[in-house]
Short mmCIF file of C-alpha atoms in Angstrom, two decimals:
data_model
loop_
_atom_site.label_atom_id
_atom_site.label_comp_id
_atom_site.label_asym_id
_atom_site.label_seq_id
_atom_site.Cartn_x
_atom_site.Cartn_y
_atom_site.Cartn_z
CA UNK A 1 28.55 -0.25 -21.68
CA UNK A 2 28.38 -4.05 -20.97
CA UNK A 3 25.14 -5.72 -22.40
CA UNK A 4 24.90 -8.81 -20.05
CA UNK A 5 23.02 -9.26 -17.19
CA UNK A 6 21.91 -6.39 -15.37
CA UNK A 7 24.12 -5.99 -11.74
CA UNK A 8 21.03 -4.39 -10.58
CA UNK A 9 17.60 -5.59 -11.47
CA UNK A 10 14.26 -3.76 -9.74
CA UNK A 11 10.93 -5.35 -11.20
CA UNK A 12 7.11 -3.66 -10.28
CA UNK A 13 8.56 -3.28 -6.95
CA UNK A 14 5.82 -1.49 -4.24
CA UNK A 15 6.26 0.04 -0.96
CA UNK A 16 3.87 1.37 1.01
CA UNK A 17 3.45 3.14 4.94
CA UNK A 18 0.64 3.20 6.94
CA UNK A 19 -1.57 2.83 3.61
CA UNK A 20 -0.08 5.47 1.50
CA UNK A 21 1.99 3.53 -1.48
CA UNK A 22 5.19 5.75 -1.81
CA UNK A 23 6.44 3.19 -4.52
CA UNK A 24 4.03 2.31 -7.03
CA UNK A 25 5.71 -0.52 -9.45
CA UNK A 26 8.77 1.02 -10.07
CA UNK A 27 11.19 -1.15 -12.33
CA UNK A 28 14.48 -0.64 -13.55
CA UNK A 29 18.05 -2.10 -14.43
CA UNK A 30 21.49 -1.38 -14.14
CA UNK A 31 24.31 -2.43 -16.30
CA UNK A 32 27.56 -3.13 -14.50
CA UNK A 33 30.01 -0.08 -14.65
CA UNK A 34 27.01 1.98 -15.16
CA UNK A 35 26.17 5.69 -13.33
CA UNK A 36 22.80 5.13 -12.93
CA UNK A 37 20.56 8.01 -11.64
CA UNK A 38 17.81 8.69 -9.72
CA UNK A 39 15.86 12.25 -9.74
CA UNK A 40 12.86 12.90 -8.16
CA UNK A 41 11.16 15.33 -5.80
CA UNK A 42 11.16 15.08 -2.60
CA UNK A 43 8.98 12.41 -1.31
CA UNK A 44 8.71 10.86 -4.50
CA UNK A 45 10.08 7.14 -3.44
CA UNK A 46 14.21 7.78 -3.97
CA UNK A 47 15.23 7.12 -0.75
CA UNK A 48 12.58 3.75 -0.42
CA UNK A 49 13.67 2.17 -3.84
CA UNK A 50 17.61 2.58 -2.71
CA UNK A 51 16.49 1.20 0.56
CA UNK A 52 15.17 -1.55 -0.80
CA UNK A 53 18.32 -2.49 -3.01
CA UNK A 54 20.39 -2.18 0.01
CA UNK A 55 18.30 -4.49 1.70
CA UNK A 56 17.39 -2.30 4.52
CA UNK A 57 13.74 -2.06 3.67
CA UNK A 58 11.39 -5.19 2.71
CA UNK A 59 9.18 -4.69 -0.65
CA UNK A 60 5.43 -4.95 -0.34
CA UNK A 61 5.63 -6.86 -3.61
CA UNK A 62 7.70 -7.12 -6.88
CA UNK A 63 11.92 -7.98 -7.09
CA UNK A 64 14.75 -7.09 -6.23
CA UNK A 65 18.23 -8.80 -7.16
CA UNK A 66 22.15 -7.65 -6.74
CA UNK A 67 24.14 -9.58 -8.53
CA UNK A 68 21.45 -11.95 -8.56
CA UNK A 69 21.13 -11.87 -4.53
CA UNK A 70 17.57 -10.96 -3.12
CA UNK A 71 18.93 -8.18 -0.37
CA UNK A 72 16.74 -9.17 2.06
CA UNK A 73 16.93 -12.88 1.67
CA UNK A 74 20.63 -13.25 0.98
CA UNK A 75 21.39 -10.27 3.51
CA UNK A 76 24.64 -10.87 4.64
CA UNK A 77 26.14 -11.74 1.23
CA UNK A 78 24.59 -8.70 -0.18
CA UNK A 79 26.34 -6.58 2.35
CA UNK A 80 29.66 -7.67 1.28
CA UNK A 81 29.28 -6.93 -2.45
CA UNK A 82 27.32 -3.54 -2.12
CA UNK A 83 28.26 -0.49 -0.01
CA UNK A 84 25.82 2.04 0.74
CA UNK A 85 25.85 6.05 2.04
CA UNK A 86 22.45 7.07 3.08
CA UNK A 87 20.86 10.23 3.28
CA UNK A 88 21.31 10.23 6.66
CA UNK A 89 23.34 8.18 9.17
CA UNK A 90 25.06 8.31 12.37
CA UNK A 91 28.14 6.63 14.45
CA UNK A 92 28.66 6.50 17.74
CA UNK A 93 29.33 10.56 18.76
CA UNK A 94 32.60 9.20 20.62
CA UNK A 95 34.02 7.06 17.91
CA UNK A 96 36.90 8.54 15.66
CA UNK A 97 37.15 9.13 12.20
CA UNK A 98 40.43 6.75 12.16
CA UNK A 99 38.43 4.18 14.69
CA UNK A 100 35.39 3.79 12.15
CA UNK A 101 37.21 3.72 9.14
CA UNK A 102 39.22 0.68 10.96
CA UNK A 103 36.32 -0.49 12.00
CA UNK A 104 34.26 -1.26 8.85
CA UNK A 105 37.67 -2.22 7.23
CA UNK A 106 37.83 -4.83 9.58
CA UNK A 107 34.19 -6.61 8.08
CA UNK A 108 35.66 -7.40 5.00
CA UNK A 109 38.08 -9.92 3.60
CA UNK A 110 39.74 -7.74 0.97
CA UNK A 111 38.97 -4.20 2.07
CA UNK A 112 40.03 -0.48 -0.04
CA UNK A 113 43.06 1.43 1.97
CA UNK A 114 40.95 3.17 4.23
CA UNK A 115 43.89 5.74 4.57
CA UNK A 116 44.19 6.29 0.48
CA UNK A 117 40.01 6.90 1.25
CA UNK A 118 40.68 9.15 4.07
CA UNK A 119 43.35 11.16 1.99
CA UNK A 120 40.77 11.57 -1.37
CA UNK A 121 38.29 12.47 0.59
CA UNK A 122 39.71 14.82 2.95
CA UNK A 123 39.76 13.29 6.33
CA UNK A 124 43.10 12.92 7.07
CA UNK A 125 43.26 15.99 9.42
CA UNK A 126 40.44 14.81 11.03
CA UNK A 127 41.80 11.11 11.38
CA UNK A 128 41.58 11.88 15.62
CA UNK A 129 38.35 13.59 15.74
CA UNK A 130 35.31 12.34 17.28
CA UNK A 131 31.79 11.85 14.74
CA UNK A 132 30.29 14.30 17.02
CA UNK A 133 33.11 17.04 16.40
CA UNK A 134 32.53 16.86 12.57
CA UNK A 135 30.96 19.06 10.09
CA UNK A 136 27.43 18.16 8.63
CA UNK A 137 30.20 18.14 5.24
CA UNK A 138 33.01 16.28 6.47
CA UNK A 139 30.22 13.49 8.18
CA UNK A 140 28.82 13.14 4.39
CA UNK A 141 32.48 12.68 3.43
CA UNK A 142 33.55 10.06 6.59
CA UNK A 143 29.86 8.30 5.35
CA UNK A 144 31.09 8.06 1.58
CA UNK A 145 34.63 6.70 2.47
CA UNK A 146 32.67 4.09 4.47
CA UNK A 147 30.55 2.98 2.11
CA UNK A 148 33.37 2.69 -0.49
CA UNK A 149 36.09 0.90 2.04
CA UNK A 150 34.77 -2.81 1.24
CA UNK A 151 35.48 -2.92 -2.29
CA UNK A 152 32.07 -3.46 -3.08
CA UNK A 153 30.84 -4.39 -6.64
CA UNK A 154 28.00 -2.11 -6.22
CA UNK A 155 27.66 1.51 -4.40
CA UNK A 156 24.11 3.04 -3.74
CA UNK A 157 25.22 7.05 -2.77
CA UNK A 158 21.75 8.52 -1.54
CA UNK A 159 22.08 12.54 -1.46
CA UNK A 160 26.30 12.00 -2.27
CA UNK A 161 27.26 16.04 -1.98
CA UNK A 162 24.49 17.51 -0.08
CA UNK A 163 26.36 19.87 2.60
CA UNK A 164 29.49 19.79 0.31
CA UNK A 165 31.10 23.19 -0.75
CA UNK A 166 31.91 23.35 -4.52
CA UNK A 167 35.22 22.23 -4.27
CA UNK A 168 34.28 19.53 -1.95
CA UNK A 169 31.27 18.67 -4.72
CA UNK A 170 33.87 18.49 -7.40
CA UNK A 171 36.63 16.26 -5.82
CA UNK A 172 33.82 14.20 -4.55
CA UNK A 173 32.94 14.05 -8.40
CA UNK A 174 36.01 13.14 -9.67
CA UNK A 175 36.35 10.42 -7.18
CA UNK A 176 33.24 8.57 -8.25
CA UNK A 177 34.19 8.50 -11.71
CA UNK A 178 37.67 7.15 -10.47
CA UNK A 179 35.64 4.44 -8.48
CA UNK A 180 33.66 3.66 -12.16
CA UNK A 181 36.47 3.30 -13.97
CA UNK A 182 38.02 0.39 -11.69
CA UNK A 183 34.79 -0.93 -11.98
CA UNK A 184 32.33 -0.15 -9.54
CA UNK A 185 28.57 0.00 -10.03
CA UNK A 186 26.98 3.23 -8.35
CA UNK A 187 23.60 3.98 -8.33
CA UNK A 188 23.03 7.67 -7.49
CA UNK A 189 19.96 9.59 -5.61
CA UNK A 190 20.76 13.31 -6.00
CA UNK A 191 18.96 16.41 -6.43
CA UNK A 192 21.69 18.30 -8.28
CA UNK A 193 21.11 18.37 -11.89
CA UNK A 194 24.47 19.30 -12.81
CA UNK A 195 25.68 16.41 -10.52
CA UNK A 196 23.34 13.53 -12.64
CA UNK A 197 24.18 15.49 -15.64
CA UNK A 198 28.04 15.42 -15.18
CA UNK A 199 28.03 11.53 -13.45
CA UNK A 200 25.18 9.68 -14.79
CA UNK A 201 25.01 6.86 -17.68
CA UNK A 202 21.45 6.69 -17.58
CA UNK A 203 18.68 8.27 -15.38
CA UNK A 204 15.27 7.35 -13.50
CA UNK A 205 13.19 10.09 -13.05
CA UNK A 206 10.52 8.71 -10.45
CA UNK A 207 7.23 10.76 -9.54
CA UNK A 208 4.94 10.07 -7.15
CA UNK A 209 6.03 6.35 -6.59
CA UNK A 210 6.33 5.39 -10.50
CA UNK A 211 9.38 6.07 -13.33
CA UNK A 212 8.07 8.63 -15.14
CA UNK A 213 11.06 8.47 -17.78
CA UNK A 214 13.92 6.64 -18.40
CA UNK A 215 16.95 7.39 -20.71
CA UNK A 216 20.61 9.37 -20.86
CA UNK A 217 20.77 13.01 -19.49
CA UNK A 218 20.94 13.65 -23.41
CA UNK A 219 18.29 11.64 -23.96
CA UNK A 220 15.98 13.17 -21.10
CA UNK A 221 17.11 16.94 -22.06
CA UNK A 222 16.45 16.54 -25.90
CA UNK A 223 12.65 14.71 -24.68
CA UNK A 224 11.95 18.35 -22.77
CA UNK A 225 9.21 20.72 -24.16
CA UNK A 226 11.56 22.75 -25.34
CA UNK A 227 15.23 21.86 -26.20
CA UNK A 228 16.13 25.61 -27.27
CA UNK A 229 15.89 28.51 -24.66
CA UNK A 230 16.04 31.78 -26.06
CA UNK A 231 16.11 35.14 -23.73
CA UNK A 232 15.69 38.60 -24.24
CA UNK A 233 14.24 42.28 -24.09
CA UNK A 234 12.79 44.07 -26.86
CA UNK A 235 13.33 47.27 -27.46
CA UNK A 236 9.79 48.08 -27.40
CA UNK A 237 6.76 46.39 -25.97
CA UNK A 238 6.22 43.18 -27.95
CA UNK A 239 2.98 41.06 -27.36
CA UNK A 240 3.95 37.72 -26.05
CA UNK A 241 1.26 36.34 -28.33
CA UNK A 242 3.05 36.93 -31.27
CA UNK A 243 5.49 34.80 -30.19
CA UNK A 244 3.15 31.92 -28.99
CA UNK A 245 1.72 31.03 -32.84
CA UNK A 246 5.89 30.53 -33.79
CA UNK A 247 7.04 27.07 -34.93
CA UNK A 248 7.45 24.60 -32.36
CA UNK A 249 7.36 27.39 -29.58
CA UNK A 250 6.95 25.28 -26.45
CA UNK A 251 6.09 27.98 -23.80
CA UNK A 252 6.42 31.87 -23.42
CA UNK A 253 7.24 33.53 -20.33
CA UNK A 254 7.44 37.45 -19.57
CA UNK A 255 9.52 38.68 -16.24
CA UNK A 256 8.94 42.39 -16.26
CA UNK A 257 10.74 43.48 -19.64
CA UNK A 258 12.12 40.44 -20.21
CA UNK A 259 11.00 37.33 -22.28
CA UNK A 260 11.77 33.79 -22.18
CA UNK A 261 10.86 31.55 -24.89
CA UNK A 262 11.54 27.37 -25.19
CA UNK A 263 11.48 25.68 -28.65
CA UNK A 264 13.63 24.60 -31.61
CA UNK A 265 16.11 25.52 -33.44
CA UNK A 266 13.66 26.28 -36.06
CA UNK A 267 12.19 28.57 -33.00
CA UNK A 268 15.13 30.56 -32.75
CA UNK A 269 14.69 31.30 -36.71
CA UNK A 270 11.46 32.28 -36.57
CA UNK A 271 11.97 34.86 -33.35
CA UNK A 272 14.34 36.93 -35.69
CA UNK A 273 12.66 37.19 -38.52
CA UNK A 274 9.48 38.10 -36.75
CA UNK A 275 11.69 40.73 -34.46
CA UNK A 276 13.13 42.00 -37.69
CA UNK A 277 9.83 42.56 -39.21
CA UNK A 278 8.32 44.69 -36.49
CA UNK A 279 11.78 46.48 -36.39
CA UNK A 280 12.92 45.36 -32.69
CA UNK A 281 15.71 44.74 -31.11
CA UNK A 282 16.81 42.13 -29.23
CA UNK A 283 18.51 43.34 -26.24
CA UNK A 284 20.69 40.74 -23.74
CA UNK A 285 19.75 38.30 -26.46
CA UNK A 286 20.97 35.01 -24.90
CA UNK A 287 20.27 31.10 -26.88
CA UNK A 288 21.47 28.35 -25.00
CA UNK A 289 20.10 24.41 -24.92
CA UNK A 290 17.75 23.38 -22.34
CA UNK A 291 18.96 21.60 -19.88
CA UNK A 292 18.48 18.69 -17.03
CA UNK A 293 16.67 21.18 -14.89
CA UNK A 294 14.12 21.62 -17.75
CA UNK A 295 13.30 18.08 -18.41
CA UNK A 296 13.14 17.27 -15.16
CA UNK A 297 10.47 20.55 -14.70
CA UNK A 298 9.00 19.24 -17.36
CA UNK A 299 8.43 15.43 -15.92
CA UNK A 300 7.62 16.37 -12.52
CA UNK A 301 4.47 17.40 -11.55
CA UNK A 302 4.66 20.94 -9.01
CA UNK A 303 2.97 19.42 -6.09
CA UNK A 304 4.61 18.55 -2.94
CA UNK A 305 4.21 15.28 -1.47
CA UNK A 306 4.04 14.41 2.04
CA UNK A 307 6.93 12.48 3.40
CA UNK A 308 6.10 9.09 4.57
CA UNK A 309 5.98 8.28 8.23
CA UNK A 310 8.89 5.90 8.41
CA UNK A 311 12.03 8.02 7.22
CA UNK A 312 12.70 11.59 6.56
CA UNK A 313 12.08 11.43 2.76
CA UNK A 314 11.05 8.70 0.19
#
């Protein structure tokens, strides 16, 4: 990964909507070439902070610079170095798939083959179809090939494969990482796990307006409570106590018959010997690693934040 100046620098940057601060002093930078994720729940700021890289939303206070540009400031040269798919946007209902993609070729100097776009993405049958007369998946895919048809140094893909079958999901997958390795800069809101996990250099988690960890999806997964996840039944009733004073057990959890335990390696050791010595046997005995769906349960708090007035989610 290049170590020069960041293509994306966000510093204490705050947002807030009719008094209630949806981003609380967020900062973060992003290497050029870099994945970079966000993760969050819902209402948690995502959508704001990509907003206001894109320009489209004005901080309260802090800094935001693309390529050294302030988005807001420096609005129209932003626009042609950054491209941008948004959780949700709309063209005109009578305007065709070929017509837009024409279209927003037409603001650039140097723009991507909006046909090579259509074809990757899936659009070419639907080249003569109106925006109206689209799927809610082949919209998302007509708003991705948009925001990639300017060339732009730097892509901000808010919510990239929601309404995307698997297939879809994977194609779409394997196109970003083909966009990354000519060079591109993407900076990713999602709420698939397996999508930040697959993509992602790095990763933001934000919370309730503020990061509330930053580091590699390896990073954030070997950081959870419990890197180890080991499943089973016993053969006979075992008290989940027992299990509780093991080394570097994490949490216990009991689902009817069956037991879930997060820890260590050194866990794992410790759950057979103590199975063997009450004479027990592990039925479905499953181990497997934690993974980005823990840590991200495990830096998240449960509650549910209220969407802020302006915009869908934050």
């Amino acid at each position: 990964m290049p170590q020069n100046t960041p293509l994306v620098e966000v510093r204490d940057l705050r947002k807030s909507y009719t008094g209630r601060t949806v981003v609380d002093g967020v900062s973060f930078s992003v290497e050029e070439g870099e994945i970079f994720g966000i993760l969050g729940p819902n209402g948690a700021g995502k959508t704001t902070t990509v907003e206001c890289v894109s320009g489209l939303r004005t901080p309260d206070s802090g800094t935001v610079r693309v390529a050294g540009l302030d988005p807001v400031a420096d609005h129209d040269r932003t626009t042609h170095l950054l491209g941008a798919q948004l959780q949700e946007s709309d063209l005109q209902p009578k305007i065709l798939v070929r017509e837009a993609l024409e279209l927003y070729a037409s603001f650039y100097k140097n723009p991507a083959d909006w046909q090579h776009l259509a074809e990757r993405l899936c659009l070419t049958q639907k080249l003569t179809t109106r925006f109206a007369k689209l799927s809610g998946g082949q919209k998302q895919r007509l708003s991705i090939a948009l925001a990639l048809v300017g060339n732009p140094r730097v892509v901000v893909l808010d919510e990239l494969t929601t309404g995307l079958d698997p297939r879809a999901r994977r194609d779409t997958w394997k196109l970003i990482e083909d966009v990354r390795n000519q060079g591109v800069t993407v900076l990713l809101v999602t709420h698939f796990m397996e999508e930040a996990q697959r993509l992602c250099d790095r990763i933001a988690v934000i919370d309730k307006g503020r990061v509330a960890a930053l580091d590699t999806p390896s990073g954030l997964i070997g950081s959870s409570a419990g890197s180890t996840v080991i499943t089973f039944t016993p053969s006979r009733p075992l008290d989940p106590a027992h299990l509780s004073g093991l080394p570097e057990v994490a949490s216990v959890d009991r689902r009817g018959e069956q037991l879930t335990i997060t820890g260590t390696d050194a866990t794992v050791n410790a759950v057979i010997t103590l199975l063997a010595q009450h004479r027990i046997t592990a039925r479905q005995l499953r181990v497997t690693d934690a993974t980005l769906d823990d840590a991200f349960l495990d830096l998240t708090e449960a509650t549910a934040p209220t969407a802020p007035t302006a915009g869908k989610a934050a």
